């Protein structure tokens, strides 16, 4: 009977106690420190400034110290029996190595730099300190082993910040490379980041009461923080470009009826109710505000042209390889060749366009040469992903269709292709992401420069002409020289400050160009993802 | 049961071989003489003669001859790998799709040889339909699944062009869908969600949908390869009832690894044993209660699988 009630007690989680709360707060503290360090790394939090009324570095130091003390205290409390936990006999080798690495760094740096004992002594001291940390982790019971070395590391780091040994003005000149130096701006966020990860790991283990459950919690927190940091980096990157690009983009914006330029939409001439000169103008001498319209239009046509060229060819090739050609030497060779093409540097494709296409397309740089070059770049990825997608269509569908007496081509068209479409679209999305941002091939096959005159805005739809000689249609716009956003951005950056005379603030102009490029590429993504969603839904639902 | 066993041992005296897996031609020939003159009721729908199938060097089916009477259920049983599926797939030339397969011998459908030049595979497979082991509806709506075959054969025009020209066969299509689903005993369960994706149905419903899809092109023969092996007992029972009904109009040939199932639903049973031989074929009651071959007896009583 007594046994049963004991098992019951273990089976049912005991209610949250004060000690659990301590461990929980420690986990939360680690998350806060983690976010602060990421923010500091991107200068969203100033290290020289203050936060919550305290100097930032002092605050970080204080939080780190508190976290370290809490972790050690929890471990000690558990060892002495004040806290009810379920520890294993040892924290294990992985935890041992995990604790040894930061201590090797700390021991080595302190011995060789702070105490100025030289590199050799530094290495020995680092190993010795790391060895002690390893032993202290592996030998004692898990509750002490997984808290004491890490907790004291946190406390040490925190105290170094608190006492100002490493303050905002700290610099470590590296002698082995003349101009390299590690500054506080770099060291403090990085040290805080790693400390926060270690602190989160140790306190999550403590929160889980050590043992199997504790390890699970520890791993969970680590994985979660990692995923969070990836999303955070992505978000910060985009936010950075947006914040820097907005002023240039909004330069001279006007709202109100009749303020925008005149355009024709479906044959009707309308005056847009909004004017955004940056995306509606090219560059001209008498413009009040300069813009990048030619490059935007060029980029859009470039991507469309490449997709129109590469998708039918690529899907067709994939179809032949999966459905018609027997698997063997030939398909293997084609597979290797396409993989090789996909990893070919873009400048090589550009060179091909420059040397082969330009002489054949009117002997001048042109939109068409750019389209074809980028089309060839996109082709291998379309082939690879379409092939993958078609191979993953179950053979059962093909059997079922054949058993109804339906021919192979009809089966491919009505069953295989629809089932493979989402995969094909995924490939195109990835490929467009690559080619839309490509600079080198455009440099070699299309014109463009720092500031592109508005006259270079291509009007592909408006310049179709019928001719008396074959092929009976012509489109001079395709043979015009024009620009694209990535190349213009590159030209703007390499032009340096000298560009300012033309556009007022060259820096704003650059960032705004980058922002527009980002928006254009993300719009292509959005279109692709929406298309894929549509095809997937048709396969799975309704 | 024991009584029958002793009786059988006596009658099968000549081939009382200690090793039941023996494959000497003599043993098989001797028992075959006893059952090949069996008379089935009904006209012969499919006549198979000396059918040999090789996959590369692998001799998967050895000299099989049997006649399948129309509007009845013929069960094929035997251990895994003995060539049941291979045999079934030879009847509508699905083996043509396997590049390593080589087929010799003769298969006649209503007296017409199907292994000869000039046979229209589209027509053959419309007349001899097939249902597979795991349910394989297309990732399309229930309605589209059933209309698929007739549409591809040009018997139904429901495309955009047909609609624009006011020649759409949407009504015929819906009639066909309803008839096939009723015949497959699925109509009551899905009539209110014909435009839902077929992959949302349960396994048993999916398999009945596949049967309905097979009926949509108006077949005469339905081949089924272990159609219930992936289903739970209730879904299996429904499929079995359905097969019983189908046999009134169609010639059903079904592979099953479940002997009780074969005994329950079939009129004739063919027993294949390892090595791709047809060891015995006859009226189901006779095969199960009084087999001529000792090896079949051992297989059925579970001594050898
Ligand atoms: N597509 C194929 N390619 C090569 N060998 C096959 C193929 N299908 C079946 N076989 C071989 O033919 C023999 C009979 O297989 P099968 O007809 O599937 O048996 P069953 O359906 O009775 O289990 C097996 O030895 C199998 O390995
Ligand atoms: Mg089989």
Coordinates of N, CA and C and ligand atoms in Angstrom, one line a residue, chain B residues 85 133 225-226, ligand 2:
Chain B
X85 N 0.0 -12.4 -58.2 CA -0.2 -11.1 -58.8 C 0.3 -11.1 -60.2
X133 N -4.0 -3.7 -54.5 CA -3.9 -4.1 -53.1 C -4.1 -3.0 -52.1
X225 N -6.5 -7.5 -56.7 CA -5.3 -8.1 -56.1 C -5.3 -7.8 -54.6
X226 N -5.7 -8.8 -53.8 CA -5.8 -8.7 -52.3 C -6.4 -7.3 -52.0
Ligands
LIG2 MG1 0.9 -10.2 -54.7

